[in-house]
Amino acid sequence: MEFLNEIKRRRTFGIISHPDAGKTTLTEKLLLFGGAIQEAGAVKSNKIKKSATSDFMEIERQRGISVATSVLAFIYRDKKINILDTPGHKDFAEDTFRTLTAVDSVIVVIDVAKGVEEQTEKLVEVCRMRNIPTIIFINKLDREGKDAFDLLDEIEQKLDLKVTPLSLPIGMGYDFKGIFNIWEQNIQLFSDEQKQTIGKKLTFNSISDSKLEKAIGSAHLELLKEELELIEAVYPKFNKKAYLDGKLNPVLFGSALNNFGIEELLNCFIEIAPEPLPKVSEERMVNPDEKKFSGFVFKIHANMDPNHRDRLAFVKIVSGTFERNTPYLHVRQNKKLKFSSPNTFFAEKKEIVDVSFPGDIVGLHDTGNFKIGDTLTSGEKIKFKGIPSFSPEHFRYINNKDPMKSKQLSKGIDQLMDEGVAQLFILNLNGRKLIGTVGALQFDVIQYRLLHEYGAQCSYENINVYKACWIEADEKSSSFKEFKRVKQKFLAYDKKGQLVFLSDSSFSLQMTQDKFKDLQFHFTSEF
Ligand code: G4P
């Protein structure tokens, strides 16, 4: 019984946004409300500033922070909340995609003035593909921004999400009076002109309550009434099942900087957000309430200290309990491993934990056993699905600059690829190594880390590749043989030995797809 209660009280989610929309501020405010930190400013931003793209100390600083903020856990109204941090910088988008495989829901932060931005679109697309329950928080209402209804339209159109507003701003920017909470049927008002502090909260029975007019004035009240009618006419009523199925997305308004709408967001979140969900493995569906432990690695973090080469593998617990000093099966390597000091994360502190439950994240010290996507179980041979590699957007040959250090270079490349920093492809024709990344910044990161952590030097050489496609085909078919013959210059193998076609332009990709119709071209490694 206690086991089931522990599962039920967990909420594991991620906050995603375009940089600068207010993800760090919101995270911090949630921790403040949860009593996990005492003062603002405690959570450091892990974003790499634009001006610092070639500043490696900045990259290291960011890596340091991202260990500390990988998982931020706190208790709020008896719920154990796990926030999984996602990097804001677009060059690290693949990290975010992988973290999204470990969340049960997400909150998307949108800047009221900027609306839906590029990075939000990309990240929400991944959430939509997986039907991850999504709440939208529109931030910075203390500033002048877009009209609430225009924004709701923009979200529906650009993000292809069905929305239902659960709160509504009264005024905005200079004229911002507060938030009408449709969910709880109350109003939170700003208390002063500087818009710095939260004022009183007003609870009322109906929109005609005289307290309301006194508080916001007749003009605002009339507008509010009209807007509420519009909401009722245009938007579907909130429906928990539709939200949990990823088909309806609640929208709330507020200002993270001014603590406005945060408590409301948190209250709404713990009431509606899903507890740990079942997860598909290649063999079967695994339910959280199964007694036997299972989990998977969604992130690996290398030690910042080059003298200690151990790494921290982040495991999301899917079912059963994870216990310290208990042997578990590393399914890919088919060997048992025991962990004497698994870490749990509380606010920003790491602690050794004896027992963890589904929904929790444990950090396991690893000396090179784990790769992203690995499954760990009590003994059953299952493999969790859902951590694909995406086709990289930048490609370069990687060369060894110091022939005396070729072993160090291979080891370094191997380990960095296991961490998911980039993808390695080996050309079929001549065995040359090619690195593919989501962002250009990763090439600098790899070069820097190879030198500082492995003592190896590499150089890059440009290659014209537009996209990598994973090929699925009947290996005996004549068209596959023909494809391999004609395209041999463009074929490579990824780290798992899967065949990859490196097309040099979108035109040639289209031509090849048209010519070899019975081959399948996949843009992710999992199909
Ligand atoms: P990110 O993690 O999504 O990148 O955003 P972050 O929280 O770092 O916020 C980006 C900027 O927006 C910060 O200002 C932050 O103070 C500001 N901000 C966040 N929420 C609100 C809000 O509700 N209202 C207003 N007006 N501003 C908000 P900065 O000047 O870039 O940084 P800082 O010097 O304040 O830390």
Coordinates of C-alpha atoms and ligand atoms in Angstrom, one line a residue:
M1 CA 0.0 0.0 0.0
E2 CA 2.8 2.4 0.9
F3 CA 4.4 1.6 -2.4
L4 CA 1.3 2.6 -4.3
N5 CA 0.9 5.8 -2.3
E6 CA 4.5 6.7 -3.1
I7 CA 3.8 6.3 -6.8
K8 CA 0.6 8.3 -6.6
R9 CA 2.3 11.3 -4.9
R10 CA 5.0 11.7 -7.5
R11 CA 4.9 14.3 -10.3
T12 CA 7.9 14.3 -12.7
F13 CA 7.9 17.0 -15.3
G14 CA 10.0 19.3 -17.4
I15 CA 9.8 23.0 -18.1
I16 CA 10.6 24.0 -21.7
S17 CA 10.8 27.4 -23.4
H18 CA 12.6 29.5 -25.8
P19 CA 15.6 31.1 -24.1
D20 CA 14.7 34.1 -22.0
A21 CA 11.0 33.4 -21.7
G22 CA 11.5 32.8 -18.0
K23 CA 12.1 29.1 -17.4
T24 CA 14.8 29.6 -14.8
T25 CA 12.8 32.2 -13.0
L26 CA 9.7 30.0 -13.0
T27 CA 11.7 27.0 -11.7
E28 CA 13.1 29.1 -8.9
K29 CA 9.7 30.4 -7.9
L30 CA 8.2 26.9 -7.9
L31 CA 11.1 25.9 -5.5
L32 CA 10.4 28.9 -3.4
F33 CA 6.7 28.1 -3.1
G34 CA 7.7 24.5 -2.3
G35 CA 9.9 25.7 0.5
A36 CA 12.9 24.0 -1.1
I37 CA 14.9 27.2 -1.3
Q38 CA 14.6 30.3 0.9
E39 CA 15.6 33.1 -1.4
A40 CA 15.4 34.2 -5.0
G41 CA 18.6 34.0 -7.0
A42 CA 19.5 30.5 -5.7
V43 CA 19.0 28.7 -9.0
K44 CA 21.6 29.7 -11.5
S45 CA 20.7 30.1 -15.1
N46 CA 22.3 27.3 -17.1
K47 CA 22.1 29.1 -20.4
I48 CA 25.2 29.8 -22.4
K49 CA 25.1 33.5 -23.3
K50 CA 25.3 34.3 -27.0
S51 CA 28.4 36.3 -26.6
A52 CA 30.1 33.4 -24.9
T53 CA 29.9 30.7 -27.6
S54 CA 33.6 30.4 -27.9
D55 CA 34.3 30.9 -24.2
F56 CA 35.1 27.4 -22.9
M57 CA 35.1 28.4 -19.3
E58 CA 31.5 29.4 -19.9
I59 CA 30.8 25.9 -21.2
E60 CA 32.4 24.3 -18.2
R61 CA 30.5 26.6 -15.9
Q62 CA 27.3 25.7 -17.6
R63 CA 28.2 22.0 -17.3
G64 CA 28.8 22.5 -13.6
I65 CA 25.4 24.1 -13.1
S66 CA 23.6 21.6 -15.2
V67 CA 24.8 18.8 -12.9
A68 CA 23.4 20.7 -9.9
T69 CA 20.1 21.5 -11.6
S70 CA 19.6 18.3 -13.5
V71 CA 16.8 17.3 -11.2
L72 CA 15.2 19.7 -8.7
A73 CA 13.0 17.9 -6.3
F74 CA 10.7 19.3 -3.6
I75 CA 7.6 18.4 -1.6
Y76 CA 4.5 20.5 -2.1
R77 CA 1.2 19.6 -0.3
D78 CA 2.5 16.1 0.2
K79 CA 3.3 15.7 -3.5
K80 CA 6.9 14.8 -4.4
I81 CA 7.7 17.0 -7.3
N82 CA 10.6 16.3 -9.6
I83 CA 11.5 19.0 -12.1
L84 CA 13.9 17.7 -14.8
D85 CA 16.0 20.5 -16.1
T86 CA 16.4 21.1 -19.9
P87 CA 19.1 23.2 -21.5
G88 CA 17.8 26.3 -23.1
H89 CA 20.5 26.7 -25.8
K90 CA 19.3 25.4 -29.2
D91 CA 22.6 23.6 -29.8
F92 CA 21.8 21.3 -26.9
A93 CA 18.3 20.6 -28.1
E94 CA 19.0 16.9 -28.4
D95 CA 19.7 16.8 -24.6
T96 CA 16.2 18.3 -24.1
F97 CA 14.6 15.8 -26.4
R98 CA 16.1 13.0 -24.4
T99 CA 15.1 14.5 -21.1
L100 CA 11.6 14.6 -22.5
T101 CA 11.6 10.8 -22.6
A102 CA 11.8 10.8 -18.8
V103 CA 9.0 13.3 -18.0
D104 CA 5.4 12.5 -17.4
S105 CA 4.2 16.0 -18.3
V106 CA 5.6 19.4 -19.3
I107 CA 5.0 23.1 -18.6
V108 CA 5.8 25.4 -21.6
V109 CA 6.7 28.9 -20.8
I110 CA 5.9 31.6 -23.3
D111 CA 6.8 35.3 -23.2
V112 CA 3.7 37.4 -23.5
A113 CA 5.4 39.9 -25.7
K114 CA 7.3 37.5 -28.0
G115 CA 4.6 34.8 -28.3
V116 CA 5.5 31.5 -29.8
E117 CA 9.2 31.4 -30.7
E118 CA 11.3 29.0 -32.7
Q119 CA 12.7 26.8 -30.0
T120 CA 9.2 26.5 -28.4
E121 CA 7.9 25.2 -31.7
K122 CA 10.6 22.5 -32.0
L123 CA 10.3 21.3 -28.4
V124 CA 6.5 21.3 -28.4
E125 CA 6.5 19.2 -31.6
V126 CA 8.4 16.5 -29.7
C127 CA 5.9 16.6 -26.8
R128 CA 3.0 16.5 -29.3
M129 CA 4.4 13.5 -31.1
R130 CA 4.4 11.7 -27.8
N131 CA 1.2 13.1 -26.5
I132 CA 2.9 14.4 -23.4
P133 CA 0.3 16.3 -21.2
T134 CA 1.2 20.0 -21.5
I135 CA 0.3 23.1 -19.5
I136 CA 1.1 26.5 -21.0
F137 CA 2.2 29.3 -18.8
I138 CA 2.2 32.8 -20.4
N139 CA 4.8 34.8 -18.5
K140 CA 5.8 38.5 -18.0
L141 CA 2.3 39.9 -17.8
D142 CA 3.7 42.8 -15.9
R143 CA 5.0 44.0 -19.2
E144 CA 3.2 45.2 -22.3
G145 CA 2.6 42.2 -24.6
K146 CA 0.2 40.6 -27.1
D147 CA -3.5 40.4 -26.5
A148 CA -4.5 37.2 -24.6
F149 CA -6.8 36.0 -27.3
D150 CA -4.4 36.7 -30.1
L151 CA -1.8 34.6 -28.1
L152 CA -4.3 31.7 -27.6
D153 CA -4.8 31.8 -31.4
E154 CA -1.1 31.9 -32.1
I155 CA -0.5 28.9 -29.8
E156 CA -3.3 26.9 -31.5
Q157 CA -1.9 27.7 -34.9
K158 CA 1.8 27.6 -34.5
L159 CA 2.0 24.8 -32.0
D160 CA -1.0 22.9 -33.3
L161 CA -2.3 22.5 -29.7
K162 CA -5.9 22.7 -28.6
V163 CA -6.1 25.1 -25.7
T164 CA -8.4 25.9 -22.8
P165 CA -7.6 29.0 -20.7
L166 CA -7.8 28.3 -17.0
S167 CA -7.0 31.9 -16.0
L168 CA -7.3 35.3 -17.7
P169 CA -5.2 38.5 -17.2
I170 CA -7.0 41.7 -16.2
G171 CA -5.2 44.4 -18.0
M172 CA -1.5 44.1 -18.9
G173 CA 1.8 45.9 -18.5
Y174 CA 1.2 49.3 -16.9
D175 CA -2.5 48.6 -16.6
F176 CA -2.1 45.0 -15.2
K177 CA -4.5 44.6 -12.3
G178 CA -4.3 40.9 -11.7
I179 CA -5.4 37.4 -12.8
F180 CA -8.9 36.0 -12.9
N181 CA -8.5 32.4 -12.0
I182 CA -11.1 30.4 -13.9
W183 CA -9.9 27.2 -12.3
E184 CA -10.3 28.2 -8.7
Q185 CA -12.9 31.0 -9.3
N186 CA -11.0 33.8 -7.6
I187 CA -8.9 36.9 -8.4
Q188 CA -5.4 37.7 -7.4
L189 CA -4.7 41.4 -7.4
F190 CA -1.5 43.4 -7.6
S191 CA -1.1 45.4 -4.5
D192 CA 0.9 48.4 -5.7
E193 CA 1.8 50.5 -8.7
Q194 CA 5.3 49.2 -9.0
K195 CA 3.8 45.7 -9.7
Q196 CA 6.3 44.2 -7.4
T197 CA 4.3 42.5 -4.8
I198 CA 1.3 40.2 -4.7
G199 CA -1.8 41.8 -3.3
K200 CA -4.7 40.2 -1.6
K201 CA -6.6 37.3 -3.1
L202 CA -10.3 37.8 -3.6
T203 CA -12.6 34.9 -3.6
F204 CA -16.2 35.3 -4.8
N205 CA -19.2 33.3 -5.7
S206 CA -20.1 34.8 -9.0
I207 CA -18.9 37.3 -11.5
S208 CA -21.6 39.7 -10.4
D209 CA -20.2 39.9 -6.9
S210 CA -20.0 43.6 -5.9
K211 CA -16.5 43.0 -4.4
L212 CA -15.2 42.4 -7.9
E213 CA -16.3 45.8 -9.3
K214 CA -14.9 47.6 -6.4
A215 CA -11.5 45.9 -6.9
I216 CA -11.0 46.3 -10.6
G217 CA -13.4 49.0 -11.7
S218 CA -16.4 48.9 -13.9
A219 CA -14.5 49.1 -17.3
H220 CA -12.3 46.1 -16.5
L221 CA -15.3 44.2 -15.1
E222 CA -17.3 44.7 -18.3
L223 CA -14.4 43.6 -20.4
L224 CA -13.8 40.6 -18.2
K225 CA -17.4 39.5 -18.5
E226 CA -17.2 39.8 -22.3
E227 CA -14.0 37.8 -22.3
L228 CA -15.4 35.1 -20.1
E229 CA -18.4 34.7 -22.4
L230 CA -16.1 34.5 -25.3
I231 CA -14.1 31.8 -23.6
E232 CA -17.2 29.8 -22.9
A233 CA -18.4 30.1 -26.5
V234 CA -15.1 29.4 -28.2
Y235 CA -12.9 27.1 -26.1
P236 CA -13.7 23.6 -24.8
K237 CA -14.2 23.2 -21.1
F238 CA -11.3 21.7 -19.2
N239 CA -11.4 18.0 -19.3
K240 CA -8.8 16.0 -17.3
K241 CA -8.8 13.0 -19.6
A242 CA -8.3 15.1 -22.7
Y243 CA -5.4 16.8 -21.0
L244 CA -3.8 13.5 -19.9
D245 CA -4.2 12.2 -23.4
G246 CA -2.3 15.2 -24.7
K247 CA -5.4 16.5 -26.6
L248 CA -6.3 19.6 -24.6
N249 CA -3.9 22.1 -23.1
P250 CA -4.7 24.3 -20.2
V251 CA -3.2 27.9 -20.4
L252 CA -2.4 30.0 -17.3
F253 CA -1.1 33.6 -17.2
G254 CA 1.2 35.2 -14.7
S255 CA 4.5 36.8 -14.0
A256 CA 7.3 34.6 -12.6
L257 CA 9.4 37.5 -11.6
N258 CA 6.7 39.0 -9.5
N259 CA 5.4 35.6 -8.1
F260 CA 2.2 36.3 -9.9
G261 CA 0.1 33.3 -10.9
I262 CA 2.8 30.8 -9.6
E263 CA 0.9 29.4 -6.7
E264 CA -2.1 29.0 -8.9
L265 CA -0.1 27.2 -11.5
L266 CA 1.4 24.9 -8.9
N267 CA -2.0 24.2 -7.3
C268 CA -3.5 23.4 -10.7
F269 CA -0.5 21.4 -11.7
I270 CA -0.5 19.0 -8.7
E271 CA -4.2 18.5 -9.1
I272 CA -4.2 17.6 -12.8
A273 CA -0.7 16.5 -13.8
P274 CA -0.2 12.8 -14.2
E275 CA 1.5 10.5 -11.7
P276 CA 4.2 8.3 -13.2
L277 CA 3.0 6.7 -16.4
P278 CA 3.5 3.2 -17.9
K279 CA 6.3 3.0 -20.4
V280 CA 6.6 0.9 -23.6
S281 CA 9.5 -1.5 -23.9
E282 CA 10.3 -3.5 -27.0
E283 CA 8.8 -6.5 -25.3
R284 CA 5.8 -5.2 -23.4
M285 CA 4.2 -2.3 -21.6
V286 CA 5.7 -1.8 -18.1
N287 CA 3.5 -0.4 -15.4
P288 CA 4.8 1.7 -12.5
D289 CA 3.0 -0.4 -9.8
E290 CA 4.8 -3.6 -10.8
K291 CA 6.9 -4.9 -7.9
K292 CA 10.0 -5.6 -9.9
F293 CA 12.4 -2.7 -10.6
S294 CA 13.0 -1.3 -14.1
G295 CA 14.4 2.0 -15.3
F296 CA 16.4 3.6 -18.1
V297 CA 19.3 6.0 -18.6
F298 CA 18.3 9.2 -20.2
K299 CA 21.3 11.4 -19.4
I300 CA 25.0 10.9 -18.6
H301 CA 27.1 13.5 -17.1
A302 CA 30.9 13.3 -17.2
N303 CA 32.8 14.3 -14.1
M304 CA 34.1 17.9 -14.3
D305 CA 37.3 16.8 -12.6
P306 CA 39.6 15.2 -15.3
N307 CA 41.4 13.2 -12.5
H308 CA 38.2 11.3 -11.7
R309 CA 36.9 9.9 -14.9
D310 CA 33.7 8.6 -13.4
R311 CA 30.4 9.7 -14.7
L312 CA 26.9 10.2 -13.3
A313 CA 24.2 8.2 -15.2
F314 CA 20.7 9.6 -14.6
V315 CA 18.1 6.8 -14.4
K316 CA 14.4 7.3 -14.5
I317 CA 12.6 4.6 -12.4
V318 CA 9.7 3.2 -14.4
S319 CA 8.5 0.4 -12.1
G320 CA 9.2 -1.2 -8.6
T321 CA 11.7 0.2 -6.1
F322 CA 15.4 0.9 -6.7
E323 CA 17.4 -0.1 -3.7
R324 CA 21.0 0.7 -2.7
N325 CA 23.5 -2.2 -2.8
T326 CA 21.1 -4.5 -4.7
P327 CA 22.3 -6.2 -7.9
Y328 CA 20.5 -5.1 -11.0
L329 CA 20.7 -6.4 -14.6
H330 CA 22.3 -4.1 -17.1
V331 CA 20.4 -5.6 -20.0
R332 CA 22.6 -4.5 -22.9
Q333 CA 25.7 -5.8 -21.3
N334 CA 23.9 -8.8 -19.7
K335 CA 25.7 -8.3 -16.4
K336 CA 24.7 -7.5 -12.8
L337 CA 25.7 -4.2 -11.3
K338 CA 25.4 -3.0 -7.7
F339 CA 25.4 0.6 -6.6
S340 CA 26.6 1.6 -3.2
S341 CA 26.0 5.3 -3.4
P342 CA 23.0 6.1 -5.7
N343 CA 22.2 9.8 -5.6
T344 CA 18.9 11.4 -5.2
F345 CA 18.4 15.1 -5.8
F346 CA 16.6 17.5 -3.4
A347 CA 16.4 21.1 -4.4
E348 CA 20.0 21.6 -5.4
K349 CA 21.6 19.0 -3.1
K350 CA 22.7 15.5 -4.0
E351 CA 22.2 12.9 -1.3
I352 CA 22.7 9.2 -1.1
V353 CA 19.4 7.4 -1.1
D354 CA 18.4 3.9 0.1
V355 CA 15.1 3.5 -1.8
S356 CA 13.6 5.3 -4.7
F357 CA 10.2 5.0 -6.3
P358 CA 8.7 5.1 -9.8
G359 CA 8.9 8.7 -11.2
D360 CA 12.1 9.4 -9.3
I361 CA 15.5 9.9 -10.8
V362 CA 18.6 8.4 -9.4
G363 CA 22.1 9.3 -10.3
L364 CA 24.4 6.3 -10.5
H365 CA 28.2 6.6 -10.5
D366 CA 29.5 4.9 -13.6
T367 CA 32.9 4.0 -14.9
G368 CA 31.9 3.6 -18.5
N369 CA 29.2 0.9 -18.4
F370 CA 26.3 3.0 -19.5
K371 CA 25.1 4.6 -22.7
I372 CA 22.1 6.8 -23.1
G373 CA 19.0 4.6 -23.5
D374 CA 20.3 1.6 -21.5
T375 CA 17.8 -0.4 -19.5
L376 CA 18.4 -1.6 -15.9
T377 CA 16.0 -4.2 -14.3
S378 CA 15.6 -6.7 -11.5
G379 CA 16.4 -9.4 -14.0
E380 CA 13.9 -9.3 -16.8
K381 CA 15.4 -8.8 -20.3
I382 CA 13.5 -5.8 -21.6
K383 CA 14.5 -2.8 -23.5
F384 CA 12.8 0.5 -23.2
K385 CA 12.0 2.4 -26.4
G386 CA 11.8 6.0 -27.1
I387 CA 15.3 7.5 -27.0
P388 CA 16.0 7.8 -30.7
S389 CA 18.9 9.8 -32.2
F390 CA 17.7 12.5 -34.5
S391 CA 19.4 13.3 -37.8
P392 CA 22.2 15.7 -37.0
E393 CA 22.3 19.1 -38.8
H394 CA 26.1 19.6 -38.9
F395 CA 28.7 17.1 -40.1
R396 CA 32.5 17.2 -40.1
Y397 CA 35.3 14.7 -40.5
I398 CA 37.2 14.3 -37.2
N399 CA 41.0 13.8 -37.6
N400 CA 43.7 12.8 -35.1
K401 CA 46.2 15.7 -34.7
D402 CA 48.6 13.7 -32.4
P403 CA 49.4 10.2 -33.7
M404 CA 50.9 9.3 -30.3
K405 CA 47.5 9.8 -28.7
S406 CA 45.2 7.8 -31.0
K407 CA 44.1 5.5 -28.2
Q408 CA 43.1 8.4 -26.0
L409 CA 41.3 10.0 -28.9
S410 CA 39.2 6.9 -29.7
K411 CA 38.3 6.4 -26.0
G412 CA 37.4 10.1 -25.7
I413 CA 35.2 10.0 -28.8
D414 CA 33.5 6.8 -27.6
Q415 CA 32.7 8.2 -24.2
L416 CA 31.5 11.5 -25.4
M417 CA 29.2 9.7 -27.9
D418 CA 27.9 7.5 -25.1
E419 CA 27.0 10.7 -23.2
G420 CA 25.1 11.8 -26.3
V421 CA 27.2 14.9 -27.0
A422 CA 27.1 14.1 -30.7
Q423 CA 26.8 11.1 -33.1
L424 CA 29.6 9.2 -34.7
F425 CA 29.4 7.7 -38.2
I426 CA 32.0 5.6 -39.9
L427 CA 32.2 5.8 -43.7
N428 CA 31.7 2.5 -45.3
L429 CA 34.1 3.2 -48.1
N430 CA 37.3 4.2 -46.2
G431 CA 36.5 3.9 -42.5
R432 CA 36.9 7.6 -41.9
K433 CA 35.1 9.0 -38.8
L434 CA 32.4 11.6 -39.1
I435 CA 30.9 13.6 -36.3
G436 CA 27.3 14.8 -36.6
T437 CA 25.8 17.3 -34.2
V438 CA 22.6 19.2 -33.7
G439 CA 24.4 22.6 -33.2
A440 CA 27.7 24.0 -34.3
L441 CA 28.7 24.7 -30.7
Q442 CA 29.2 21.0 -30.0
F443 CA 32.3 20.8 -32.2
D444 CA 34.0 23.2 -29.9
V445 CA 32.8 21.4 -26.9
I446 CA 34.1 18.1 -28.2
Q447 CA 37.5 19.5 -29.2
Y448 CA 37.9 21.2 -25.8
R449 CA 36.8 18.1 -23.8
L450 CA 38.9 15.7 -25.8
L451 CA 42.0 17.8 -24.9
H452 CA 41.2 18.5 -21.3
E453 CA 39.7 15.2 -20.3
Y454 CA 41.5 12.7 -22.5
G455 CA 44.7 14.6 -23.5
A456 CA 43.8 14.1 -27.2
Q457 CA 43.9 16.6 -30.0
C458 CA 41.6 16.6 -32.9
S459 CA 41.0 18.7 -36.0
Y460 CA 37.9 18.9 -38.2
E461 CA 37.5 18.9 -41.9
N462 CA 34.3 20.0 -43.7
I463 CA 32.1 17.6 -45.5
N464 CA 29.0 18.5 -47.4
V465 CA 26.2 16.4 -45.8
Y466 CA 22.7 17.7 -45.7
K467 CA 21.0 14.9 -43.6
A468 CA 21.6 11.5 -42.3
C469 CA 18.9 8.9 -42.9
W470 CA 18.7 5.5 -41.3
I471 CA 17.9 2.9 -43.9
E472 CA 15.5 0.0 -43.5
A473 CA 15.4 -2.5 -46.3
D474 CA 15.2 -6.1 -47.3
E475 CA 18.9 -6.9 -47.4
K476 CA 18.4 -9.5 -50.1
S477 CA 16.5 -7.4 -52.4
S478 CA 18.0 -6.4 -55.7
S479 CA 17.1 -2.7 -55.2
F480 CA 19.0 -2.7 -51.9
K481 CA 22.0 -4.2 -53.6
E482 CA 21.7 -1.6 -56.3
F483 CA 21.3 1.2 -53.8
K484 CA 24.5 0.1 -52.0
R485 CA 26.4 0.0 -55.2
V486 CA 25.3 3.4 -56.6
K487 CA 25.5 5.2 -53.2
Q488 CA 28.5 3.5 -51.7
K489 CA 30.3 6.9 -51.4
F490 CA 27.5 8.1 -49.2
L491 CA 27.0 5.2 -46.9
A492 CA 28.1 5.0 -43.3
Y493 CA 27.4 3.0 -40.1
D494 CA 26.3 4.5 -36.8
K495 CA 27.6 3.4 -33.4
K496 CA 25.1 0.6 -33.2
G497 CA 26.1 -0.7 -36.7
Q498 CA 22.9 0.6 -38.4
L499 CA 23.3 1.6 -42.0
V500 CA 23.0 5.4 -42.6
F501 CA 22.7 7.3 -45.9
L502 CA 24.4 10.7 -45.9
S503 CA 22.7 12.8 -48.6
D504 CA 24.4 15.9 -49.8
S505 CA 21.3 17.9 -50.6
S506 CA 17.6 17.8 -50.2
F507 CA 17.3 17.4 -53.9
S508 CA 19.5 14.3 -54.0
L509 CA 17.7 12.9 -51.0
Q510 CA 14.4 13.3 -52.8
M511 CA 15.8 11.7 -56.0
T512 CA 17.2 8.8 -54.1
Q513 CA 13.9 8.3 -52.2
D514 CA 12.0 8.4 -55.5
K515 CA 14.4 6.0 -57.2
F516 CA 14.5 3.4 -54.4
K517 CA 10.9 3.3 -53.4
D518 CA 11.0 0.0 -51.5
L519 CA 13.7 1.2 -49.1
Q520 CA 12.6 3.2 -46.1
F521 CA 14.5 6.4 -45.2
H522 CA 14.1 7.3 -41.4
F523 CA 15.1 10.6 -39.9
T524 CA 15.5 9.1 -36.4
S525 CA 17.5 6.0 -35.4
E526 CA 14.5 4.3 -33.8
F527 CA 11.9 2.9 -36.2
Ligands
G4P1 P1 15.2 31.4 -19.4 O1 15.6 30.5 -18.2 O2 13.9 31.0 -20.0 O3 16.2 31.7 -20.4 O4 14.8 32.8 -18.7 P2 15.1 33.5 -17.3 O5 14.3 32.9 -16.2 O6 16.6 33.6 -17.2 O7 14.5 34.9 -17.6 C1 15.0 35.8 -18.7 C2 14.8 37.2 -18.3 O8 13.4 37.5 -18.1 C3 15.5 37.6 -16.9 O9 15.9 38.9 -17.0 C4 14.3 37.5 -16.0 O10 14.5 38.3 -14.8 C5 13.2 38.1 -16.8 N1 11.9 37.6 -16.4 C6 11.5 36.4 -16.0 N2 10.2 36.4 -15.6 C7 9.7 37.7 -15.8 C8 8.5 38.3 -15.5 O11 7.5 37.8 -15.1 N3 8.5 39.7 -15.8 C9 9.5 40.4 -16.2 N4 9.4 41.7 -16.5 N5 10.7 39.8 -16.5 C10 10.8 38.5 -16.2 P3 17.4 39.3 -17.4 O12 17.5 40.8 -17.3 O13 17.9 38.6 -18.7 O14 18.3 38.6 -16.3 P4 18.4 38.9 -14.7 O15 19.5 39.9 -14.7 O16 17.1 39.5 -14.3 O17 18.7 37.6 -14.1

